[in-house]
PDB file of C-alpha atoms and ligand atoms in Angstrom:
ATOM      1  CA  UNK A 144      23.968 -82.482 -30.055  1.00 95.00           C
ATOM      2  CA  UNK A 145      21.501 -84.758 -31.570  1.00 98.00           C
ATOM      3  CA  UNK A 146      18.467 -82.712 -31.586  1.00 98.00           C
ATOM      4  CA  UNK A 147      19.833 -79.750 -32.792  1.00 98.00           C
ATOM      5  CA  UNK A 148      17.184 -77.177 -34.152  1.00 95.00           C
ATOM      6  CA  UNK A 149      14.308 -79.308 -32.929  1.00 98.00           C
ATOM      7  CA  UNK A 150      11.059 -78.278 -31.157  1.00 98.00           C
ATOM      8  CA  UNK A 151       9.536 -80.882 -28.673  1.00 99.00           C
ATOM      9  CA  UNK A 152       6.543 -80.866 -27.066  1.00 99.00           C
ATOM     10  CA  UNK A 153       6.728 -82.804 -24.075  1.00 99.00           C
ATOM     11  CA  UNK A 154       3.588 -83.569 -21.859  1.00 98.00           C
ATOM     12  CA  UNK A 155       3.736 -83.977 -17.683  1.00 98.00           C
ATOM     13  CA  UNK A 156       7.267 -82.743 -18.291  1.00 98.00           C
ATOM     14  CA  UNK A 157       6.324 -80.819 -14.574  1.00 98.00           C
ATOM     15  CA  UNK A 158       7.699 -84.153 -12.823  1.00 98.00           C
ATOM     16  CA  UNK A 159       9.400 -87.260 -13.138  1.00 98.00           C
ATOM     17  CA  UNK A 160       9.969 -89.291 -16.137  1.00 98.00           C
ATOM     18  CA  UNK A 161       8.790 -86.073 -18.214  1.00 98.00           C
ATOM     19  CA  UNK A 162      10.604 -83.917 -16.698  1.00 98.00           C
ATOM     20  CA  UNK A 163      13.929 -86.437 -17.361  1.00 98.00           C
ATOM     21  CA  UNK A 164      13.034 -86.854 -20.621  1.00 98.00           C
ATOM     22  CA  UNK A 165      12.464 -83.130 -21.450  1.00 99.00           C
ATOM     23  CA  UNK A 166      16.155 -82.016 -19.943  1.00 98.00           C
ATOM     24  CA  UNK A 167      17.874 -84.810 -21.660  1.00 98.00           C
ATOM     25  CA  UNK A 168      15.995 -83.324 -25.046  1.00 99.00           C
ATOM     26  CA  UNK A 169      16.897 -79.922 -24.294  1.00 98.00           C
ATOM     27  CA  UNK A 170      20.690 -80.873 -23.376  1.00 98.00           C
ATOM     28  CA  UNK A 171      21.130 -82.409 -26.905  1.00 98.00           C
ATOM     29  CA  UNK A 172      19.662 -79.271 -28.573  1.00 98.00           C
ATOM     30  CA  UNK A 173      16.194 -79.293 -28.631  1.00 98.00           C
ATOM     31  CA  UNK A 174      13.454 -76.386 -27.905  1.00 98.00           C
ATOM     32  CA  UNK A 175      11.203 -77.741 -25.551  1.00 98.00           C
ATOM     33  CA  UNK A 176       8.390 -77.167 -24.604  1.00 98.00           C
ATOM     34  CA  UNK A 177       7.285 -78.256 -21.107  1.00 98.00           C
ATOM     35  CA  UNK A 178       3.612 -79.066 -20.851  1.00 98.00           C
ATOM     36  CA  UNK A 179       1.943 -79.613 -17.536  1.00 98.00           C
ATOM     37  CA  UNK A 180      -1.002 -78.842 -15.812  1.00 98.00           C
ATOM     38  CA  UNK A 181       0.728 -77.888 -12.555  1.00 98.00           C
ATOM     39  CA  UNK A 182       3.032 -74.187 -13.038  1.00 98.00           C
ATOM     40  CA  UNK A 183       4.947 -74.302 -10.411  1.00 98.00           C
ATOM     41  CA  UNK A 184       6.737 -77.728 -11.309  1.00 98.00           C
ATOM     42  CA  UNK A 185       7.224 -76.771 -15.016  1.00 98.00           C
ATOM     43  CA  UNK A 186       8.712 -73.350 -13.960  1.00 98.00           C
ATOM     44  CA  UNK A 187      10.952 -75.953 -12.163  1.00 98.00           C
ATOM     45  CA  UNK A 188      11.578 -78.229 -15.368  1.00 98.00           C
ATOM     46  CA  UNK A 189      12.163 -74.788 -17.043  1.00 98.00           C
ATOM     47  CA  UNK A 190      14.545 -73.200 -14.306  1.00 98.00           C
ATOM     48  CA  UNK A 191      16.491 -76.574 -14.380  1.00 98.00           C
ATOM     49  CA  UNK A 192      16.466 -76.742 -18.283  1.00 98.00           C
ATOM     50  CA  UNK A 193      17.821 -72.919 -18.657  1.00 98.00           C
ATOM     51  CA  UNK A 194      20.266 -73.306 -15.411  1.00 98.00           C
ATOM     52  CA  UNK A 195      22.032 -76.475 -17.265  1.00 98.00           C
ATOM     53  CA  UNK A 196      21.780 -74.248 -20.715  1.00 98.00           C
ATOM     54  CA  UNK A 197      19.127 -75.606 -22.361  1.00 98.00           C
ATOM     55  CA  UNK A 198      16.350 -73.905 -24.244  1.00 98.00           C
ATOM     56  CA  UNK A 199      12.388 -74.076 -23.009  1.00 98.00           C
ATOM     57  CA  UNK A 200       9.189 -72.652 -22.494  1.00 98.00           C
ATOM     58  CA  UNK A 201       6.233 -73.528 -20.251  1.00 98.00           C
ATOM     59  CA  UNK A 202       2.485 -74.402 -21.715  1.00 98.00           C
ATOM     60  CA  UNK A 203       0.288 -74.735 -18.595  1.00 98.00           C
ATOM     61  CA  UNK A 204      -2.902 -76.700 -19.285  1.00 98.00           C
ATOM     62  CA  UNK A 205      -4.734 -79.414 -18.645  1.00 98.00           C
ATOM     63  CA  UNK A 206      -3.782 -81.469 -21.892  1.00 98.00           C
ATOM     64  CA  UNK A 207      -7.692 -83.392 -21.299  1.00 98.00           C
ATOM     65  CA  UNK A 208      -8.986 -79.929 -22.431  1.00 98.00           C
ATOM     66  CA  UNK A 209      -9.244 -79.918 -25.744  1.00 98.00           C
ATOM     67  CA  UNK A 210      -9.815 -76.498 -26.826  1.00 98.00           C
ATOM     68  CA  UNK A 211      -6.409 -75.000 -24.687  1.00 98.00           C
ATOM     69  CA  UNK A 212      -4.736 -78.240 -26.379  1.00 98.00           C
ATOM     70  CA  UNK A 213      -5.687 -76.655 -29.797  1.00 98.00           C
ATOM     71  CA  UNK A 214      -4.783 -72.997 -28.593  1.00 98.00           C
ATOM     72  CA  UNK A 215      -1.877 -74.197 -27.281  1.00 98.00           C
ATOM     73  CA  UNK A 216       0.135 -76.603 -30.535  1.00 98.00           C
ATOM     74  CA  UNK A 217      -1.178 -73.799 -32.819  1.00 98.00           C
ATOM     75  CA  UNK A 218       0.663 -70.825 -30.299  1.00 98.00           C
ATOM     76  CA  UNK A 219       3.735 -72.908 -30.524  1.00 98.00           C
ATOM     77  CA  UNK A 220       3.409 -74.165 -34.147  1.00 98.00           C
ATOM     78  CA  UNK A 221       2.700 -70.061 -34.965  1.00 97.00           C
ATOM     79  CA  UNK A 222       5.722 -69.382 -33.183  1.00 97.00           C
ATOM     80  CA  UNK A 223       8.485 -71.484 -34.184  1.00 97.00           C
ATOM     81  CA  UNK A 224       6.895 -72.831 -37.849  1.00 97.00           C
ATOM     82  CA  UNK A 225       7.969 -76.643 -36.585  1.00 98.00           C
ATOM     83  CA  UNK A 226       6.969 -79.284 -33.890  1.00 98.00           C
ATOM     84  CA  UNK A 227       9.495 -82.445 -34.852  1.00 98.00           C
ATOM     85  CA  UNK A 228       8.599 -83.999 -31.444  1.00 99.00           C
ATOM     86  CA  UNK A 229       5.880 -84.630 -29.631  1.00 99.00           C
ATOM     87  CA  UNK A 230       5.919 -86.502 -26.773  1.00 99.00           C
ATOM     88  CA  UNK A 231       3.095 -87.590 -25.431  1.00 99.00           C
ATOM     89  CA  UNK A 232       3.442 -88.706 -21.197  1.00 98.00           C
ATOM     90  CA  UNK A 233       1.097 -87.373 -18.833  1.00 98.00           C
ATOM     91  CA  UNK A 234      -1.020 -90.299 -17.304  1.00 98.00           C
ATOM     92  CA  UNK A 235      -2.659 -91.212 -13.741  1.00 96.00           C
ATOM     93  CA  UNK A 236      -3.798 -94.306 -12.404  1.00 95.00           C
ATOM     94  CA  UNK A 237      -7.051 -94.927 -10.964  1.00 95.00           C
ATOM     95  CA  UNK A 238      -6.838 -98.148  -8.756  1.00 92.00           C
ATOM     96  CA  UNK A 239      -9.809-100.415  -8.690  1.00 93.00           C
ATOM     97  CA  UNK A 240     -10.912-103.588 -10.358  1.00 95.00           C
ATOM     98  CA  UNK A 241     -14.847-103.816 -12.584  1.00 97.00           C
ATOM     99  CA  UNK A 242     -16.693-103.156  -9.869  1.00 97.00           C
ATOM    100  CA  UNK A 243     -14.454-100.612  -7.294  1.00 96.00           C
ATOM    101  CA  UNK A 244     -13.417 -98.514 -10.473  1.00 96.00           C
ATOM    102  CA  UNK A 245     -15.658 -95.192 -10.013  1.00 95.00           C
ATOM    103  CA  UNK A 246     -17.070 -95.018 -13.541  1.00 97.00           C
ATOM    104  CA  UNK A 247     -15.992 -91.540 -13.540  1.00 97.00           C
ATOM    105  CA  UNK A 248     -12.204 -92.413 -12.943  1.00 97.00           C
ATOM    106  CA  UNK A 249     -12.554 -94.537 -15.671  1.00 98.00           C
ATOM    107  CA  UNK A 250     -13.383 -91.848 -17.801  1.00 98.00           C
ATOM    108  CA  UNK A 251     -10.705 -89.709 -16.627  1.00 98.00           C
ATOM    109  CA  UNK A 252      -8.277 -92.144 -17.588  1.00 98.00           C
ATOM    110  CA  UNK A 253      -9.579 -92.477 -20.807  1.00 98.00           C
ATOM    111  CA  UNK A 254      -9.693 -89.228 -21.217  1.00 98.00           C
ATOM    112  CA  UNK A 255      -5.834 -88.418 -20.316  1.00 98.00           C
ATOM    113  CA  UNK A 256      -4.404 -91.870 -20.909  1.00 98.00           C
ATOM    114  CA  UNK A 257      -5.736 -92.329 -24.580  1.00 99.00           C
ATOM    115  CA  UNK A 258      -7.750 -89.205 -25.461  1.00 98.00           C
ATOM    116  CA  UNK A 259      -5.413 -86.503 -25.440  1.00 98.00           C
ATOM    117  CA  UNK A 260      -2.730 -88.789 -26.804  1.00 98.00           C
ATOM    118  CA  UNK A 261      -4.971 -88.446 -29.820  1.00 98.00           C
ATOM    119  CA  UNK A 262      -5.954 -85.038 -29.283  1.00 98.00           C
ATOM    120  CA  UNK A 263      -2.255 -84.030 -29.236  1.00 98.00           C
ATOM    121  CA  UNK A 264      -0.985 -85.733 -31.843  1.00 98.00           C
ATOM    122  CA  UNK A 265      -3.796 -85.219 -34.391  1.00 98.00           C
ATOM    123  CA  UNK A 266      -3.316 -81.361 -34.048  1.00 98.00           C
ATOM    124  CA  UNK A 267       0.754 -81.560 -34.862  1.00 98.00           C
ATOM    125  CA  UNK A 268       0.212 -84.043 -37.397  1.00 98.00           C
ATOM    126  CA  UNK A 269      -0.694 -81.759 -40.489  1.00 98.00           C
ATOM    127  CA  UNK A 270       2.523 -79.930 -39.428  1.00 98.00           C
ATOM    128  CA  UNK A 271       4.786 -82.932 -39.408  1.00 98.00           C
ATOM    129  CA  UNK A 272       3.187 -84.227 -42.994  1.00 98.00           C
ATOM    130  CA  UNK A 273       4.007 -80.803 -44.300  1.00 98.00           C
ATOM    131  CA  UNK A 274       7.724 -81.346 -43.193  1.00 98.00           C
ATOM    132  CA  UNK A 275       7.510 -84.667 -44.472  1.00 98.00           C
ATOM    133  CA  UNK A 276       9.031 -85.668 -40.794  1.00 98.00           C
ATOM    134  CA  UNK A 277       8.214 -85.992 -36.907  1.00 98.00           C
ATOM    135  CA  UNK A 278       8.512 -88.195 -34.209  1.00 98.00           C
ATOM    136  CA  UNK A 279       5.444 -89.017 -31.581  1.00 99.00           C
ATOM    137  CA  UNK A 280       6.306 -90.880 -28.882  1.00 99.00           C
ATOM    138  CA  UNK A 281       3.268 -92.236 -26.537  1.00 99.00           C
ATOM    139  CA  UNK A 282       4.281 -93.584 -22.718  1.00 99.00           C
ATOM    140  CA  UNK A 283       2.432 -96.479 -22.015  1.00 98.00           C
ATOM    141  CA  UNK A 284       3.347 -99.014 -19.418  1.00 98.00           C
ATOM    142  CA  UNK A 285       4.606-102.358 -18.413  1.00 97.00           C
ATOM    143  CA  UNK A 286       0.875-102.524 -17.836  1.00 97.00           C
ATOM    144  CA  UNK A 287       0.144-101.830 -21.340  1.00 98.00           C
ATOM    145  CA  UNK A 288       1.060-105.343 -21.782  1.00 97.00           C
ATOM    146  CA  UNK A 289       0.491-107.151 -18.617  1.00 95.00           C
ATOM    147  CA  UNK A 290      -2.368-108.124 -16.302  1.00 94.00           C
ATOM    148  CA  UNK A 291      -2.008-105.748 -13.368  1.00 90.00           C
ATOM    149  CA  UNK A 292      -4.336-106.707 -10.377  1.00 88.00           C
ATOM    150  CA  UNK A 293      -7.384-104.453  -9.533  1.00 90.00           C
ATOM    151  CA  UNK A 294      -6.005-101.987 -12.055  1.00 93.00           C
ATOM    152  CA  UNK A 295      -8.588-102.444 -14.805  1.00 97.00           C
ATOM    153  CA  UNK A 296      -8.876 -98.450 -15.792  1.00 97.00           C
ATOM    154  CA  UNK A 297      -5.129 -98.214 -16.204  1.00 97.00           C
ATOM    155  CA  UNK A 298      -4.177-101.435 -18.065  1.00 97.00           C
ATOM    156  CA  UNK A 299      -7.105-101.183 -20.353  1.00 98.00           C
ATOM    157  CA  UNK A 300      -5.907 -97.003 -21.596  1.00 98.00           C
ATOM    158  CA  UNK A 301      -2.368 -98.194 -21.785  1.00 98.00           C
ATOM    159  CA  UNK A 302      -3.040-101.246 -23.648  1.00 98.00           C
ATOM    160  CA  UNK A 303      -4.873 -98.941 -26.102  1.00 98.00           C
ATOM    161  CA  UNK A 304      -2.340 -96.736 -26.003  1.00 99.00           C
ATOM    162  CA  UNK A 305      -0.100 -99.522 -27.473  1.00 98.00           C
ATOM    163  CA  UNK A 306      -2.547 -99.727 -29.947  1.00 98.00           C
ATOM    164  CA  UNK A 307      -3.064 -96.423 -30.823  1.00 98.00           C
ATOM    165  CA  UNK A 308       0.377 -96.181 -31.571  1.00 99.00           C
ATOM    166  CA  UNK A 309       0.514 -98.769 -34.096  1.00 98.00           C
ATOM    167  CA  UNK A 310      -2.383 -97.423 -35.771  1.00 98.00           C
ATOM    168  CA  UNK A 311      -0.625 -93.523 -36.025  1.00 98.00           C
ATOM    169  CA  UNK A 312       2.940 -95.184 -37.359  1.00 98.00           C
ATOM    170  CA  UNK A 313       0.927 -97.869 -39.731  1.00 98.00           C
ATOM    171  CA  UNK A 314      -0.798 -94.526 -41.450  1.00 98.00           C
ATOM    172  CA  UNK A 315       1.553 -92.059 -41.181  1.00 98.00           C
ATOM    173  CA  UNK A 316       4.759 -93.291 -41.883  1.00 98.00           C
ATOM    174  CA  UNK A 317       4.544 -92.574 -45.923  1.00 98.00           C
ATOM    175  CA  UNK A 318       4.723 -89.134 -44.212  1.00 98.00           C
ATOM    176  CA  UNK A 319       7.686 -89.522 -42.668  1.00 98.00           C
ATOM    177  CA  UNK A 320       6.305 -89.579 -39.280  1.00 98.00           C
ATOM    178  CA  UNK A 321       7.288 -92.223 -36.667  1.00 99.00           C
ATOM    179  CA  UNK A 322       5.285 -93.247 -33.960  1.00 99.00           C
ATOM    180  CA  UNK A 323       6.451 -95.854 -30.807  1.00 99.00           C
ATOM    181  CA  UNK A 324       5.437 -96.180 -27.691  1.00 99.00           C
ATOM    182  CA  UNK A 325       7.787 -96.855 -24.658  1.00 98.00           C
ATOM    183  CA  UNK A 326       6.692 -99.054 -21.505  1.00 98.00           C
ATOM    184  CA  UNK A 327       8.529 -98.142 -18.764  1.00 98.00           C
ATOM    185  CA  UNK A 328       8.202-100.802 -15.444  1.00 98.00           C
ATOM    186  CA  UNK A 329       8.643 -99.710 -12.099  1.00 97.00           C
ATOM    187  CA  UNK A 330      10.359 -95.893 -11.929  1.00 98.00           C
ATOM    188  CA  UNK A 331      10.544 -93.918  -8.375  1.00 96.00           C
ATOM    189  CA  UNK A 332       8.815 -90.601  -9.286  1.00 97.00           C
ATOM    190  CA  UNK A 333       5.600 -89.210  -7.452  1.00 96.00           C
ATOM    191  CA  UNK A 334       3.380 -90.989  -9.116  1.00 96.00           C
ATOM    192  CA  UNK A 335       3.780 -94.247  -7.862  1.00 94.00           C
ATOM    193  CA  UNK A 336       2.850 -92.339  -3.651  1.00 91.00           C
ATOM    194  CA  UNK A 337      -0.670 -93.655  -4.232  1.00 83.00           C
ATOM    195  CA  UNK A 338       0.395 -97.064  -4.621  1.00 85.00           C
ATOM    196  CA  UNK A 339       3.132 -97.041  -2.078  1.00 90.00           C
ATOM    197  CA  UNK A 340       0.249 -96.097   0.357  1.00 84.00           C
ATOM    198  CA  UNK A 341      -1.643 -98.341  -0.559  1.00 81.00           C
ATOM    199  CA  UNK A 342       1.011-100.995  -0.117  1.00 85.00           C
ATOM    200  CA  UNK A 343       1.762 -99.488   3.363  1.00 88.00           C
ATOM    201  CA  UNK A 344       5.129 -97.784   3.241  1.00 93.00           C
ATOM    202  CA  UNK A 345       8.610 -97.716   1.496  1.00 93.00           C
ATOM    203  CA  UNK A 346       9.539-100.783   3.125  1.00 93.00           C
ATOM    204  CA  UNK A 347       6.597-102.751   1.561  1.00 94.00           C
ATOM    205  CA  UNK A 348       7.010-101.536  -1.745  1.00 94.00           C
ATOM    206  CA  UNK A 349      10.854-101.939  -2.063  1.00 94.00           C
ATOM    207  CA  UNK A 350      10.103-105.557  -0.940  1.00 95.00           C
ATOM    208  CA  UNK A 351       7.321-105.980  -3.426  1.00 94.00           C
ATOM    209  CA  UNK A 352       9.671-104.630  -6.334  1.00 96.00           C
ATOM    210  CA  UNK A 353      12.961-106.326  -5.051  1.00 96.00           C
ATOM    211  CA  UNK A 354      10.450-109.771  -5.352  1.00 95.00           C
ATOM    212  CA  UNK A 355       8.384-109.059  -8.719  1.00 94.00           C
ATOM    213  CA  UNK A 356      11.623-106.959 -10.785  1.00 97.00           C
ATOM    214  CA  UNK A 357      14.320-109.788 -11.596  1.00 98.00           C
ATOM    215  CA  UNK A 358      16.794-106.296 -11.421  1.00 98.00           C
ATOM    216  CA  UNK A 359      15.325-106.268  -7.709  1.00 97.00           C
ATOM    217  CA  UNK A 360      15.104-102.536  -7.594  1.00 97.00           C
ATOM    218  CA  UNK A 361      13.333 -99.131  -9.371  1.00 97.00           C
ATOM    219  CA  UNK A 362      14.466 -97.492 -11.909  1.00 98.00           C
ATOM    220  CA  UNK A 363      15.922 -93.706 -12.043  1.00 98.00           C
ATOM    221  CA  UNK A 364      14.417 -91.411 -14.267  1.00 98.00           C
ATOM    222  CA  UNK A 365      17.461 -91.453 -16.009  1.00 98.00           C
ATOM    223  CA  UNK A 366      17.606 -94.949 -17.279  1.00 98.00           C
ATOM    224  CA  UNK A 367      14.181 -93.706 -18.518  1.00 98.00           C
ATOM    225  CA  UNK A 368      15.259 -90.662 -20.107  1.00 98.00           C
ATOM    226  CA  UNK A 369      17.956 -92.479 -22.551  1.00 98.00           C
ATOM    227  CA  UNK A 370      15.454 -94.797 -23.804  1.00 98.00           C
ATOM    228  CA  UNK A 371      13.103 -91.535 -24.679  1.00 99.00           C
ATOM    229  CA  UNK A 372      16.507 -89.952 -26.229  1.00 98.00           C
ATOM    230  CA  UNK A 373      16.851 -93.066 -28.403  1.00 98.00           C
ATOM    231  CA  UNK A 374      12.796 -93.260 -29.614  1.00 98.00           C
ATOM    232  CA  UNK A 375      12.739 -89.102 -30.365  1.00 99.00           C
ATOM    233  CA  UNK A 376      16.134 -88.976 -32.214  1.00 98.00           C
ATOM    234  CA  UNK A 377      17.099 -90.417 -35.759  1.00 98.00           C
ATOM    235  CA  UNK A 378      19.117 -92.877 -33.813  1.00 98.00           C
ATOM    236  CA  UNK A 379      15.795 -94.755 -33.617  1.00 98.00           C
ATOM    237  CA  UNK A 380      15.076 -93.440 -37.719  1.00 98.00           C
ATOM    238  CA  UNK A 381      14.074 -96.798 -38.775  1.00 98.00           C
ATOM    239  CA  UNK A 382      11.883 -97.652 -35.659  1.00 98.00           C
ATOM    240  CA  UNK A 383       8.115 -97.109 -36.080  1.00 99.00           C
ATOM    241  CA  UNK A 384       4.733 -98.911 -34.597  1.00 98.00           C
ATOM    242  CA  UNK A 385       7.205-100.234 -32.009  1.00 98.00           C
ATOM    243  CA  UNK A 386       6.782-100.761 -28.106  1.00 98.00           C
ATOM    244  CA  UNK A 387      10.173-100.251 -26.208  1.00 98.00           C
ATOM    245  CA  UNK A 388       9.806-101.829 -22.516  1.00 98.00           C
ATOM    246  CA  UNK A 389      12.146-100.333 -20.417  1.00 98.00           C
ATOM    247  CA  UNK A 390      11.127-103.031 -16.779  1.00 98.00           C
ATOM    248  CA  UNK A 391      13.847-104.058 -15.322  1.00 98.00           C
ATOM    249  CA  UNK A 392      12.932-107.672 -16.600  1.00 98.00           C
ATOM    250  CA  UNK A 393       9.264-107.602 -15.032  1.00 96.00           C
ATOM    251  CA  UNK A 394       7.435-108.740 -18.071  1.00 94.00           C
ATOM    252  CA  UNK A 395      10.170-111.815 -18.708  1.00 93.00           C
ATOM    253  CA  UNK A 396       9.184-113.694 -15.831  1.00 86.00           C
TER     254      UNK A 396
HETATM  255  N1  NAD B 577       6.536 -93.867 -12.592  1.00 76.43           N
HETATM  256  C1  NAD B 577       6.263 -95.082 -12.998  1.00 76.43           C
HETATM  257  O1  NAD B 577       6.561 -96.086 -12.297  1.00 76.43           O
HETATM  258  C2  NAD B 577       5.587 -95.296 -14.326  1.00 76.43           C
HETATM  259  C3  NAD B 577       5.615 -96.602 -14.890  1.00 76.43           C
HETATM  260  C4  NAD B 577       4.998 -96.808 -16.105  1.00 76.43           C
HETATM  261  C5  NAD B 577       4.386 -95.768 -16.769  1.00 76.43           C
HETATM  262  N2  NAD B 577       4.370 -94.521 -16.216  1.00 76.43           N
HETATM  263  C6  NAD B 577       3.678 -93.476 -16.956  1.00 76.43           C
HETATM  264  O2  NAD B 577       4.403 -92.255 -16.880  1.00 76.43           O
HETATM  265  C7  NAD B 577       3.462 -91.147 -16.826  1.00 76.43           C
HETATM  266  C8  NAD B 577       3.650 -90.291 -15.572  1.00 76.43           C
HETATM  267  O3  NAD B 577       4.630 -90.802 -14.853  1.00 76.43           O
HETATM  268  P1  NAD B 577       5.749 -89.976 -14.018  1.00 76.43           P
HETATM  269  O4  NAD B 577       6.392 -91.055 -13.259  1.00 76.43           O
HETATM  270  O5  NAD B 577       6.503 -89.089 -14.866  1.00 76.43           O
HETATM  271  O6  NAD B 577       4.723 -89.165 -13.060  1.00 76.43           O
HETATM  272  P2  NAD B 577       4.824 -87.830 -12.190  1.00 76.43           P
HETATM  273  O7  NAD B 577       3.689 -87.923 -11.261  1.00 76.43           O
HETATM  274  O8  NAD B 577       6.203 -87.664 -11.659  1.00 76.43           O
HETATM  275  O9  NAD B 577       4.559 -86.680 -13.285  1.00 76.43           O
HETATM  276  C9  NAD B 577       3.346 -86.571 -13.963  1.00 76.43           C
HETATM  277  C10 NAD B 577       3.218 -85.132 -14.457  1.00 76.43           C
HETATM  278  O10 NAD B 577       2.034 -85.072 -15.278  1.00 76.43           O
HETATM  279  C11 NAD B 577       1.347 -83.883 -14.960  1.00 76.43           C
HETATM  280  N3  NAD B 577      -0.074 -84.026 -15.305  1.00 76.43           N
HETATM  281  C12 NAD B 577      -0.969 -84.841 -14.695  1.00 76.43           C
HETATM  282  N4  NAD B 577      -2.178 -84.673 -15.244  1.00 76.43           N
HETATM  283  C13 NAD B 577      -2.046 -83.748 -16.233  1.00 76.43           C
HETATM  284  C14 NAD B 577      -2.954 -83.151 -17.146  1.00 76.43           C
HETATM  285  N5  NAD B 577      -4.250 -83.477 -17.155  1.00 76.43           N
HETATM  286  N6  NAD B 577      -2.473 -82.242 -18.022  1.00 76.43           N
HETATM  287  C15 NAD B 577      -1.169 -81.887 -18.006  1.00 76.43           C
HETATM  288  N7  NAD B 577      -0.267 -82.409 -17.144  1.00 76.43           N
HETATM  289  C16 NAD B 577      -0.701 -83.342 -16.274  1.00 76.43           C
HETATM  290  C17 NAD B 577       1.574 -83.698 -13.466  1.00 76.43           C
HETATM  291  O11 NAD B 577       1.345 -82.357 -13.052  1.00 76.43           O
HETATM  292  C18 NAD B 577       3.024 -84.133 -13.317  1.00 76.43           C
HETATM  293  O12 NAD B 577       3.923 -83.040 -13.461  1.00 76.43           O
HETATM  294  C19 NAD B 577       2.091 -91.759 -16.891  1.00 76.43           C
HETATM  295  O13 NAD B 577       1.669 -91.792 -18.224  1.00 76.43           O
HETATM  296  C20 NAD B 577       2.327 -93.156 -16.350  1.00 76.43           C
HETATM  297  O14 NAD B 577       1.350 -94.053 -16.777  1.00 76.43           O
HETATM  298  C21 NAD B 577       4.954 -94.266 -15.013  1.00 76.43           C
END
């Protein structure tokens, strides 16, 4: 087991890629813990964790809320003296190009795209200096690094997002802290329904993906979840201020 030992914070681990990347942490050894606004779906990450023999606990917030962000790392910091991971995913995507994009909505996903990235990591980063190691690991997008039509809220926060990273492994890494960001393409989790609707149906959208994805299909959270294995373990120990796109080919062509 590769994590052994470790505590991992993993946010929007209620769902989806989190969720996939939060058992495959636990099932190599890790503590983690499973941060997500919504309880019922991290009881579930939790219950599937614990079923499969894995070790976690829920923190229920909303990680744009700074002060039960603060509450919360220090609770688990207090409590088990070490974060080595944090893992930094929850995101949303407000549709809409300069002028459709409700100002608000572009707040919002400023606020959870790139905001409590920072948030989140600046509060475990005085305990990862003192252990003179950690690993944060920021999910940004295939549209962190591509033009993505009428999606001017999301590409901008997960471009910064790229850069944010950079920033975090450029100064931190005489700590011993790592920071990389992965950019996952096209994965079949809830939080593509929006768009899907949008597009009209399954049908649409599999024919939009089998067309733009040179693999001509979605990803599984799994192929997703090895990726995060490799970025939060020390097989990734000389990787820092890196992007990993993980696209299915989508930004080759
Ligand atoms: N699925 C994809 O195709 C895809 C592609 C690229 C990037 N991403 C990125 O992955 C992340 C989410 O994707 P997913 O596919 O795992 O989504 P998902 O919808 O399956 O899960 C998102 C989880 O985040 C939680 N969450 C939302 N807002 C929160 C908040 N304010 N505080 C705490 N938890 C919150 C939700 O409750 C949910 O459990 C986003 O950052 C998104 O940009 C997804």
């Amino acid at each position: 087991m590769i994590l052994k030992n470790r505590v991992a914070i993993v946010t929007g681990a209620g769902s989806g890629i989190g969720r996939a990347g939060a058992s495959i942490m636990a099932r190599e050894g890790a503590h983690v813990v499973v941060a997500d606004i919504d309880f019922i779906h991290a009881d579930e990450t939790i219950q599937q964790i614990c079923a499969a023999g894995g070790s976690a606990e829920a923190l229920v917030l909303d990680v744009t809320d700074d002060k039960a962000l603060a509450a919360g790392i220090t609770a688990i910091a207090a409590r088990h003296g070490r974060i080595d991971i944090l893992h930094n995913h929850a995101g949303s995507q407000v549709a809409g190009d300069l002028e459709q994009v409700a100002i608000n909505g572009f707040d919002k996903s400023w606020a959870l795209n790139v905001r409590a990235h920072f948030m989140a990591a600046r509060l475990v980063m005085p305990l990862m200096k003192r252990a003179g190691k950690g690993v944060i690991l920021n999910t940004s997008s295939s549209s962190g690094i591509l033009y993505d039509r009428e999606m001017i809220a999301y590409t901008t926060t997960k471009h910064a997002v790229i850069a944010m990273t950079r920033q975090m492994a450029g100064d931190y890494a005489k700590f011993g802290v790592r920071a990389n960001a992965l950019c996952p393409g096209w994965v079949d989790t809830p939080f593509n329904e929006p768009f899907i609707a949008q597009m009209g149906g399954r049908d649409a959208i599999e024919a939009y993906i089998a067309d733009k994805v040179p693999l001509g299909r979605w990803a599984d959270v799994s192929e997703i979840a090895e990726p995060i294995l490799f970025l939060v373990s020390d097989r990734s120990s000389y990787m820092t201020g890196q992007i990993l796109v993980v696209d299915g080919g989508e930004t080759v062509v």
